Amino acid sequence: MTHRQIGRSSGARGTIWIDGREMEISGDETIAQTTMRHGVRIDQPCGGRGTCGKCRVLLRDGGGPFETAIAPGLSMDEVAQGYRLACRTAAADGMRVALLREPDGGGRILEFGSGTFERIAPAVRESMAREAFGISDEGEILGVALDIGTTTLAASLLDLRNGALLCSASCANPQSAHGGDVISRISYAVEASSGLEILQREVVDATNALIERLAAKACLGTDRILHVVAAGNTTMEHCFRGVSPEPIGRAPFAPPFRRADRVSAGALGLKANPLAFVDLISNIAGHVGGDLVSGIYYSKMLEGDEISLLIDTGTNNEMALGNRHFLVVCSAAAGPALEGACIRDGMRATCGAIEHVAFEDGLLHCSVIGDCAPGGICGSGLVDLIAGMLRVGVLSSTGRIAAAEAVPGSLYAGHLAKAEGGREFRVAPRDGGFIAVTQKDVRETQLAKGAIATGLEMLLDRAGLRTTSIDRVLLAGAFGSYMDLENAIALGILPDLPREGIIPLGNAAGLGCAKALLHGDAFDIAEEIAAKAEHLELATSPAFQEKFLKNLEFKTCLS
């Protein structure tokens, strides 16, 4: 079905008020497009396609009737109360709209930690740096390590004289307003007017804001920053450099560059010394980027005989399996479910998110981020909930939510209810209704789980190994650091291996960039890693679909 506002002619202009702020409407555009032109971003993980339901706003006045009452995340009652999807509602003169969430709110972001990195042959040599960059005193010379995530940006400031990590900062990636996954970003870059320029400006502006925060924390000037090292997935690196990612979106998914040429901060518009070096970690393939290479470099997984599996779980789940003798990599399109997107009551891991849930004697014990009432469920909470539903018998191994009358002996039958589009498992009250896991949410989680499990199976098949051959599982990123291991293993997101061998690395991509700032041979090593890697392109593999369908099912035996 289509969802649009009626009663507005094409090309109409006028004024709209968003949270009391007056904004001019330009041509025939939606509420979301109007707000973005005025610098107010509304979360649209689906890229404005009207499928995720995350851009809900409250229409307080104006706009006329809604064409249909059925839209993702909106019930008929909510539509009657004035709720709309900003990406599917035309901006009309005289509208007054209230935003339901902070538009620029970031999530719980895994920063770099603290400490000192070993300083070995720094890429920017101190004696040369002071003369070349016009620094006459003996004070600090600085470097910035930048992790360009699809959802978040994280940066760290280091003293290049001694390797000390001075401070770190993070923020939401403003490009999320154009979609929560790389395919949406590629589409925006190609199809929108000045799309690529907008994406580059947004990430550079956000990076500059982080750099200014870092410099203020350290009480130092940005002119002392002489080197920036960044890593991200292949699409993010291309957008950062202003190179069209269009070829990455279609077979054979070949990126325009694997190792980008060094550029100056001045040329890129970064707030650092204008002559500062800006380097990107080498990519491997269209959907296996410098972030995975940076994590491999930081983890030292290729320096010994132990077989390591590195998993960077996100919208584009990247995995590497190997040791000093071999390296096989792949990416599995897990979708944004594990980041809270495309889940009806999902949200990023920020204040109000249910991050952990325990099932005990008929009661649900929810852990909520921040000192506030629950407002939704983030990825780690979703994993706990679905694993718990499986354990107590209200969810089948095929992913079907049971009817309350079908589980009369269950202490949790009272949490089950009928809902539009299927059944739901209610978790906590919110705004006169309930935060719940729906049947569609379960299916989205199954798709993510199935993609991850299939990627691992195909890596092992290619290497001629079994799961038991893996000595260490290295978890990169925030999700890997905060999720409950037992529940992730129960769902099949992680392999069932000895728990002491499952090691969260934290922000491995950012830490690899920090290490690269201090090691003169880092970029050659990264290029060697990229060249050594055997890349499995799952999207074109004839075996993928069969294995994927098999891996959709949850395990039947849960302890």
GROMACS .gro file of C-alpha atoms in nm, residues 131-542:
model
  412
  131GLU     CA    1   5.999   2.159   1.087
  132ALA     CA    2   5.761   2.051   0.810
  133PHE     CA    3   5.444   2.157   0.990
  134GLY     CA    4   5.572   2.482   1.136
  135ILE     CA    5   5.571   2.380   1.505
  136SER     CA    6   5.862   2.552   1.677
  137ASP     CA    7   5.805   2.456   2.043
  138GLU     CA    8   5.866   2.123   2.213
  139GLY     CA    9   5.501   2.060   2.304
  140GLU     CA   10   5.263   1.789   2.194
  141ILE     CA   11   5.227   1.670   1.837
  142LEU     CA   12   4.901   1.490   1.786
  143GLY     CA   13   4.729   1.225   1.579
  144VAL     CA   14   4.362   1.129   1.544
  145ALA     CA   15   4.234   0.773   1.503
  146LEU     CA   16   3.887   0.765   1.345
  147ASP     CA   17   3.640   0.477   1.317
  148ILE     CA   18   3.383   0.566   1.049
  149GLY     CA   19   3.096   0.337   1.140
  150THR     CA   20   2.774   0.314   0.944
  151THR     CA   21   2.581   0.401   1.260
  152THR     CA   22   2.838   0.583   1.473
  153LEU     CA   23   3.167   0.770   1.452
  154ALA     CA   24   3.433   0.733   1.719
  155ALA     CA   25   3.761   0.921   1.740
  156SER     CA   26   4.063   0.923   1.968
  157LEU     CA   27   4.342   1.179   2.018
  158LEU     CA   28   4.697   1.050   2.068
  159ASP     CA   29   5.024   1.217   2.158
  160LEU     CA   30   5.260   1.103   1.884
  161ARG     CA   31   5.568   1.170   2.099
  162ASN     CA   32   5.496   0.891   2.346
  163GLY     CA   33   5.189   0.699   2.222
  164ALA     CA   34   4.963   0.820   2.502
  165LEU     CA   35   4.591   0.809   2.430
  166LEU     CA   36   4.474   1.147   2.556
  167CYS     CA   37   4.096   1.127   2.514
  168SER     CA   38   3.819   0.993   2.294
  169ALA     CA   39   3.477   1.105   2.173
  170SER     CA   40   3.192   0.967   1.966
  171CYS     CA   41   2.866   1.061   1.799
  172ALA     CA   42   2.594   0.924   1.575
  173ASN     CA   43   2.678   0.914   1.206
  174PRO     CA   44   2.454   1.187   1.058
  175GLN     CA   45   2.431   0.991   0.733
  176SER     CA   46   2.183   0.762   0.913
  177ALA     CA   47   1.912   1.008   0.813
  178HIS     CA   48   1.952   0.869   0.459
  179GLY     CA   49   1.928   0.502   0.562
  180GLY     CA   50   2.066   0.263   0.821
  181ASP     CA   51   2.262   0.038   0.582
  182VAL     CA   52   2.525   0.084   0.315
  183ILE     CA   53   2.290   0.001   0.027
  184SER     CA   54   2.065   0.290   0.129
  185ARG     CA   55   2.368   0.521   0.143
  186ILE     CA   56   2.484   0.407  -0.201
  187SER     CA   57   2.135   0.467  -0.341
  188TYR     CA   58   2.128   0.814  -0.188
  189ALA     CA   59   2.474   0.897  -0.323
  190VAL     CA   60   2.372   0.793  -0.674
  191GLU     CA   61   2.008   0.901  -0.696
  192ALA     CA   62   1.974   1.214  -0.482
  193SER     CA   63   2.070   1.555  -0.613
  194SER     CA   64   2.425   1.621  -0.483
  195GLY     CA   65   2.385   1.304  -0.276
  196LEU     CA   66   2.754   1.214  -0.262
  197GLU     CA   67   2.855   1.569  -0.174
  198ILE     CA   68   2.598   1.576   0.105
  199LEU     CA   69   2.716   1.243   0.248
  200GLN     CA   70   3.079   1.355   0.243
  201ARG     CA   71   3.000   1.691   0.401
  202GLU     CA   72   2.797   1.526   0.675
  203VAL     CA   73   3.071   1.283   0.777
  204VAL     CA   74   3.346   1.548   0.752
  205ASP     CA   75   3.140   1.796   0.956
  206ALA     CA   76   3.070   1.531   1.221
  207THR     CA   77   3.441   1.437   1.229
  208ASN     CA   78   3.533   1.803   1.273
  209ALA     CA   79   3.293   1.831   1.566
  210LEU     CA   80   3.463   1.529   1.725
  211ILE     CA   81   3.809   1.676   1.663
  212GLU     CA   82   3.708   2.003   1.829
  213ARG     CA   83   3.572   1.811   2.129
  214LEU     CA   84   3.895   1.613   2.156
  215ALA     CA   85   4.111   1.924   2.133
  216ALA     CA   86   3.899   2.101   2.395
  217LYS     CA   87   3.925   1.802   2.631
  218ALA     CA   88   4.303   1.799   2.592
  219CYS     CA   89   4.329   2.181   2.605
  220LEU     CA   90   4.531   2.176   2.283
  221GLY     CA   91   4.497   2.340   1.943
  222THR     CA   92   4.379   2.149   1.636
  223ASP     CA   93   4.680   2.287   1.446
  224ARG     CA   94   4.894   2.039   1.641
  225ILE     CA   95   4.714   1.745   1.475
  226LEU     CA   96   4.959   1.620   1.211
  227HIS     CA   97   4.814   1.282   1.115
  228VAL     CA   98   4.462   1.134   1.085
  229VAL     CA   99   4.414   0.761   1.027
  230ALA     CA  100   4.062   0.638   0.951
  231ALA     CA  101   3.890   0.307   0.883
  232GLY     CA  102   3.538   0.211   0.789
  233ASN     CA  103   3.352  -0.028   0.567
  234THR     CA  104   3.425   0.019   0.198
  235THR     CA  105   3.122   0.241   0.134
  236MET     CA  106   3.196   0.465   0.432
  237GLU     CA  107   3.558   0.512   0.324
  238HIS     CA  108   3.450   0.611  -0.028
  239CYS     CA  109   3.194   0.860   0.104
  240PHE     CA  110   3.456   1.007   0.339
  241ARG     CA  111   3.689   1.066   0.044
  242GLY     CA  112   3.410   1.190  -0.185
  243VAL     CA  113   3.446   0.899  -0.430
  244SER     CA  114   3.123   0.754  -0.568
  245PRO     CA  115   3.043   0.413  -0.415
  246GLU     CA  116   2.808   0.328  -0.704
  247PRO     CA  117   3.006   0.019  -0.827
  248ILE     CA  118   2.989  -0.131  -0.476
  249GLY     CA  119   2.611  -0.157  -0.505
  250ARG     CA  120   2.605  -0.390  -0.805
  251ALA     CA  121   2.783  -0.709  -0.913
  252PRO     CA  122   3.075  -0.770  -0.914
  253PHE     CA  123   3.078  -0.516  -0.622
  254ALA     CA  124   3.426  -0.390  -0.712
  255PRO     CA  125   3.525  -0.074  -0.520
  256PRO     CA  126   3.683   0.217  -0.711
  257PHE     CA  127   3.979   0.200  -0.472
  258ARG     CA  128   4.117  -0.048  -0.221
  259ARG     CA  129   4.393   0.171  -0.086
  260ALA     CA  130   4.323   0.542  -0.113
  261ASP     CA  131   4.600   0.786  -0.185
  262ARG     CA  132   4.715   1.001   0.106
  263VAL     CA  133   4.550   1.342   0.114
  264SER     CA  134   4.600   1.652   0.327
  265ALA     CA  135   4.359   1.760   0.597
  266GLY     CA  136   4.325   2.095   0.423
  267ALA     CA  137   4.217   1.932   0.098
  268LEU     CA  138   3.956   1.723   0.279
  269GLY     CA  139   3.833   2.009   0.496
  270LEU     CA  140   3.931   1.852   0.829
  271LYS     CA  141   4.002   2.075   1.130
  272ALA     CA  142   4.365   1.980   1.176
  273ASN     CA  143   4.693   2.128   1.062
  274PRO     CA  144   4.618   2.199   0.691
  275LEU     CA  145   4.926   1.997   0.593
  276ALA     CA  146   4.837   1.701   0.815
  277PHE     CA  147   4.839   1.358   0.653
  278VAL     CA  148   4.504   1.177   0.616
  279ASP     CA  149   4.526   0.802   0.551
  280LEU     CA  150   4.263   0.531   0.515
  281ILE     CA  151   4.321   0.165   0.603
  282SER     CA  152   4.308  -0.056   0.292
  283ASN     CA  153   3.984  -0.228   0.188
  284ILE     CA  154   3.958  -0.590   0.078
  285ALA     CA  155   3.641  -0.590  -0.135
  286GLY     CA  156   3.316  -0.405  -0.194
  287HIS     CA  157   3.162  -0.514   0.136
  288VAL     CA  158   3.474  -0.606   0.334
  289GLY     CA  159   3.638  -0.284   0.434
  290GLY     CA  160   3.924  -0.119   0.613
  291ASP     CA  161   3.744  -0.159   0.945
  292LEU     CA  162   3.790  -0.537   0.929
  293VAL     CA  163   4.151  -0.500   0.809
  294SER     CA  164   4.219  -0.261   1.097
  295GLY     CA  165   4.072  -0.511   1.342
  296ILE     CA  166   4.285  -0.793   1.199
  297TYR     CA  167   4.593  -0.572   1.229
  298TYR     CA  168   4.513  -0.474   1.588
  299SER     CA  169   4.429  -0.829   1.701
  300LYS     CA  170   4.755  -0.981   1.566
  301MET     CA  171   4.549  -1.283   1.463
  302LEU     CA  172   4.780  -1.351   1.167
  303GLU     CA  173   5.101  -1.367   1.373
  304GLY     CA  174   5.064  -1.714   1.524
  305ASP     CA  175   4.940  -2.067   1.459
  306GLU     CA  176   4.617  -2.032   1.659
  307ILE     CA  177   4.311  -2.021   1.434
  308SER     CA  178   4.110  -1.709   1.511
  309LEU     CA  179   3.764  -1.602   1.403
  310LEU     CA  180   3.714  -1.225   1.407
  311ILE     CA  181   3.349  -1.113   1.396
  312ASP     CA  182   3.247  -0.752   1.351
  313THR     CA  183   2.872  -0.770   1.402
  314GLY     CA  184   2.664  -0.493   1.251
  315THR     CA  185   2.432  -0.420   0.963
  316ASN     CA  186   2.702  -0.554   0.732
  317ASN     CA  187   2.847  -0.837   0.939
  318GLU     CA  188   3.215  -0.888   0.847
  319MET     CA  189   3.413  -1.198   0.943
  320ALA     CA  190   3.771  -1.318   0.909
  321LEU     CA  191   3.903  -1.668   0.975
  322GLY     CA  192   4.275  -1.742   0.976
  323ASN     CA  193   4.622  -1.751   1.125
  324ARG     CA  194   4.970  -1.685   0.990
  325HIS     CA  195   4.917  -1.945   0.717
  326PHE     CA  196   4.583  -1.839   0.568
  327LEU     CA  197   4.306  -1.578   0.581
  328VAL     CA  198   3.951  -1.613   0.450
  329VAL     CA  199   3.701  -1.326   0.481
  330CYS     CA  200   3.340  -1.254   0.396
  331SER     CA  201   3.054  -1.020   0.471
  332ALA     CA  202   2.701  -1.131   0.548
  333ALA     CA  203   2.411  -0.889   0.506
  334ALA     CA  204   2.275  -0.933   0.856
  335GLY     CA  205   2.045  -0.631   0.830
  336PRO     CA  206   1.998  -0.370   1.101
  337ALA     CA  207   1.788  -0.579   1.345
  338LEU     CA  208   2.076  -0.630   1.590
  339GLU     CA  209   2.120  -0.253   1.605
  340GLY     CA  210   1.754  -0.197   1.693
  341ALA     CA  211   1.644  -0.089   1.345
  342CYS     CA  212   1.358  -0.260   1.157
  343ILE     CA  213   1.230  -0.376   1.497
  344ARG     CA  214   0.892  -0.228   1.589
  345ASP     CA  215   0.998  -0.107   1.932
  346GLY     CA  216   1.368  -0.118   1.855
  347MET     CA  217   1.605   0.168   1.925
  348ARG     CA  218   1.975   0.235   1.947
  349ALA     CA  219   2.154   0.158   2.269
  350THR     CA  220   2.088   0.495   2.428
  351CYS     CA  221   1.898   0.624   2.731
  352GLY     CA  222   1.572   0.434   2.771
  353ALA     CA  223   1.678   0.124   2.578
  354ILE     CA  224   1.616  -0.215   2.738
  355GLU     CA  225   1.964  -0.365   2.708
  356HIS     CA  226   1.924  -0.689   2.906
  357VAL     CA  227   1.631  -0.906   3.011
  358ALA     CA  228   1.622  -1.197   3.257
  359PHE     CA  229   1.334  -1.448   3.280
  360GLU     CA  230   1.281  -1.561   3.641
  361ASP     CA  231   0.977  -1.738   3.789
  362GLY     CA  232   0.725  -1.573   3.563
  363LEU     CA  233   0.879  -1.227   3.593
  364LEU     CA  234   1.081  -1.023   3.346
  365HIS     CA  235   1.370  -0.827   3.493
  366CYS     CA  236   1.469  -0.550   3.250
  367SER     CA  237   1.792  -0.355   3.262
  368VAL     CA  238   1.745  -0.010   3.107
  369ILE     CA  239   2.024   0.223   2.995
  370GLY     CA  240   2.020   0.550   3.188
  371ASP     CA  241   1.803   0.669   3.471
  372CYS     CA  242   1.477   0.675   3.276
  373ALA     CA  243   1.168   0.474   3.186
  374PRO     CA  244   1.202   0.212   2.912
  375GLY     CA  245   1.138   0.350   2.564
  376GLY     CA  246   1.233   0.055   2.345
  377ILE     CA  247   1.465  -0.240   2.292
  378CYS     CA  248   1.824  -0.232   2.164
  379GLY     CA  249   2.008  -0.522   2.001
  380SER     CA  250   2.147  -0.686   2.315
  381GLY     CA  251   1.803  -0.672   2.478
  382LEU     CA  252   1.643  -0.826   2.170
  383VAL     CA  253   1.886  -1.119   2.183
  384ASP     CA  254   1.803  -1.176   2.553
  385LEU     CA  255   1.430  -1.160   2.488
  386ILE     CA  256   1.422  -1.404   2.199
  387ALA     CA  257   1.655  -1.649   2.374
  388GLY     CA  258   1.436  -1.626   2.685
  389MET     CA  259   1.118  -1.681   2.484
  390LEU     CA  260   1.271  -1.996   2.338
  391ARG     CA  261   1.372  -2.123   2.683
  392VAL     CA  262   1.028  -2.078   2.839
  393GLY     CA  263   0.845  -2.230   2.544
  394VAL     CA  264   0.652  -1.931   2.407
  395LEU     CA  265   0.861  -1.931   2.088
  396SER     CA  266   0.925  -2.237   1.870
  397SER     CA  267   1.258  -2.329   1.714
  398THR     CA  268   1.109  -2.226   1.379
  399GLY     CA  269   1.050  -1.876   1.518
  400ARG     CA  270   0.673  -1.888   1.566
  401ILE     CA  271   0.527  -1.702   1.866
  402ALA     CA  272   0.272  -1.921   2.043
  403ALA     CA  273  -0.085  -1.825   2.122
  404ALA     CA  274  -0.153  -1.776   2.494
  405GLU     CA  275  -0.407  -2.062   2.499
  406ALA     CA  276  -0.147  -2.296   2.348
  407VAL     CA  277   0.084  -2.267   2.652
  408PRO     CA  278  -0.157  -2.288   2.950
  409GLY     CA  279   0.110  -2.404   3.192
  410SER     CA  280   0.357  -2.131   3.108
  411LEU     CA  281   0.426  -1.863   3.366
  412TYR     CA  282   0.472  -1.625   3.074
  413ALA     CA  283   0.148  -1.689   2.884
  414GLY     CA  284   0.015  -1.359   3.015
  415HIS     CA  285   0.278  -1.173   2.815
  416LEU     CA  286   0.139  -1.309   2.488
  417ALA     CA  287  -0.118  -1.110   2.295
  418LYS     CA  288  -0.271  -1.079   1.950
  419ALA     CA  289  -0.154  -0.780   1.747
  420GLU     CA  290  -0.186  -0.638   1.399
  421GLY     CA  291   0.020  -0.858   1.171
  422GLY     CA  292   0.047  -1.149   1.417
  423ARG     CA  293   0.122  -1.216   1.782
  424GLU     CA  294   0.352  -1.031   2.017
  425PHE     CA  295   0.531  -1.089   2.347
  426ARG     CA  296   0.485  -0.789   2.574
  427VAL     CA  297   0.781  -0.676   2.778
  428ALA     CA  298   0.706  -0.349   2.955
  429PRO     CA  299   0.439  -0.075   2.956
  430ARG     CA  300   0.494   0.245   2.756
  431ASP     CA  301   0.263   0.539   2.681
  432GLY     CA  302  -0.060   0.350   2.747
  433GLY     CA  303   0.060   0.052   2.542
  434PHE     CA  304   0.342  -0.199   2.557
  435ILE     CA  305   0.698  -0.243   2.441
  436ALA     CA  306   0.685  -0.582   2.275
  437VAL     CA  307   0.860  -0.829   2.047
  438THR     CA  308   0.641  -0.897   1.744
  439GLN     CA  309   0.634  -1.190   1.506
  440LYS     CA  310   0.799  -0.970   1.242
  441ASP     CA  311   1.074  -0.878   1.491
  442VAL     CA  312   1.149  -1.246   1.542
  443ARG     CA  313   1.170  -1.298   1.166
  444GLU     CA  314   1.408  -1.003   1.127
  445THR     CA  315   1.630  -1.152   1.399
  446GLN     CA  316   1.622  -1.489   1.226
  447LEU     CA  317   1.740  -1.326   0.903
  448ALA     CA  318   2.034  -1.165   1.085
  449LYS     CA  319   2.120  -1.484   1.271
  450GLY     CA  320   2.089  -1.691   0.954
  451ALA     CA  321   2.322  -1.463   0.758
  452ILE     CA  322   2.589  -1.466   1.029
  453ALA     CA  323   2.574  -1.844   1.079
  454THR     CA  324   2.587  -1.906   0.705
  455GLY     CA  325   2.886  -1.676   0.662
  456LEU     CA  326   3.076  -1.867   0.929
  457GLU     CA  327   2.979  -2.205   0.780
  458MET     CA  328   3.106  -2.102   0.438
  459LEU     CA  329   3.432  -1.967   0.580
  460LEU     CA  330   3.491  -2.299   0.756
  461ASP     CA  331   3.400  -2.498   0.442
  462ARG     CA  332   3.646  -2.297   0.236
  463ALA     CA  333   3.925  -2.351   0.489
  464GLY     CA  334   3.841  -2.721   0.525
  465LEU     CA  335   3.782  -2.681   0.898
  466ARG     CA  336   3.514  -2.748   1.159
  467THR     CA  337   3.381  -2.519   1.428
  468THR     CA  338   3.590  -2.707   1.684
  469SER     CA  339   3.905  -2.608   1.491
  470ILE     CA  340   3.861  -2.247   1.603
  471ASP     CA  341   4.089  -2.156   1.894
  472ARG     CA  342   3.964  -1.800   1.956
  473VAL     CA  343   3.658  -1.595   1.868
  474LEU     CA  344   3.738  -1.223   1.865
  475LEU     CA  345   3.438  -0.991   1.892
  476ALA     CA  346   3.478  -0.641   1.748
  477GLY     CA  347   3.246  -0.348   1.813
  478ALA     CA  348   2.991  -0.242   2.071
  479PHE     CA  349   2.741  -0.522   2.014
  480GLY     CA  350   3.005  -0.787   2.070
  481SER     CA  351   3.108  -0.621   2.396
  482TYR     CA  352   2.760  -0.581   2.546
  483MET     CA  353   2.562  -0.887   2.432
  484ASP     CA  354   2.509  -1.185   2.662
  485LEU     CA  355   2.735  -1.460   2.527
  486GLU     CA  356   2.513  -1.748   2.640
  487ASN     CA  357   2.208  -1.601   2.470
  488ALA     CA  358   2.398  -1.516   2.152
  489ILE     CA  359   2.528  -1.874   2.139
  490ALA     CA  360   2.179  -2.009   2.209
  491LEU     CA  361   2.039  -1.825   1.907
  492GLY     CA  362   2.329  -1.927   1.683
  493ILE     CA  363   2.473  -1.577   1.644
  494LEU     CA  364   2.801  -1.705   1.791
  495PRO     CA  365   2.949  -2.055   1.763
  496ASP     CA  366   2.921  -2.282   2.068
  497LEU     CA  367   3.284  -2.288   2.181
  498PRO     CA  368   3.458  -2.269   2.522
  499ARG     CA  369   3.363  -1.935   2.672
  500GLU     CA  370   3.718  -1.849   2.775
  501GLY     CA  371   3.810  -1.845   2.408
  502ILE     CA  372   3.549  -1.579   2.320
  503ILE     CA  373   3.719  -1.242   2.362
  504PRO     CA  374   3.560  -0.896   2.320
  505LEU     CA  375   3.815  -0.661   2.162
  506GLY     CA  376   3.620  -0.338   2.199
  507ASN     CA  377   3.654  -0.090   1.914
  508ALA     CA  378   3.903  -0.299   1.718
  509ALA     CA  379   3.879  -0.084   1.404
  510GLY     CA  380   3.953   0.236   1.597
  511LEU     CA  381   4.227   0.073   1.801
  512GLY     CA  382   4.390  -0.050   1.482
  513CYS     CA  383   4.392   0.308   1.351
  514ALA     CA  384   4.549   0.428   1.677
  515LYS     CA  385   4.819   0.163   1.645
  516ALA     CA  386   4.877   0.265   1.283
  517LEU     CA  387   4.949   0.624   1.389
  518LEU     CA  388   5.252   0.500   1.579
  519HIS     CA  389   5.388   0.231   1.349
  520GLY     CA  390   5.559   0.345   1.032
  521ASP     CA  391   5.498   0.016   0.851
  522ALA     CA  392   5.129  -0.008   0.944
  523PHE     CA  393   4.992   0.083   0.601
  524ASP     CA  394   5.216  -0.166   0.423
  525ILE     CA  395   5.104  -0.435   0.669
  526ALA     CA  396   4.738  -0.342   0.613
  527GLU     CA  397   4.789  -0.369   0.239
  528GLU     CA  398   4.955  -0.709   0.287
  529ILE     CA  399   4.655  -0.824   0.493
  530ALA     CA  400   4.416  -0.709   0.221
  531ALA     CA  401   4.624  -0.882  -0.047
  532LYS     CA  402   4.653  -1.205   0.154
  533ALA     CA  403   4.281  -1.233   0.220
  534GLU     CA  404   4.076  -1.475   0.016
  535HIS     CA  405   3.737  -1.310  -0.019
  536LEU     CA  406   3.419  -1.518  -0.041
  537GLU     CA  407   3.141  -1.329  -0.220
  538LEU     CA  408   2.835  -1.481  -0.053
  539ALA     CA  409   2.586  -1.286  -0.265
  540THR     CA  410   2.690  -1.475  -0.580
  541SER     CA  411   2.755  -1.815  -0.420
  542PRO     CA  412   2.513  -2.089  -0.535
   0.00000   0.00000   0.00000
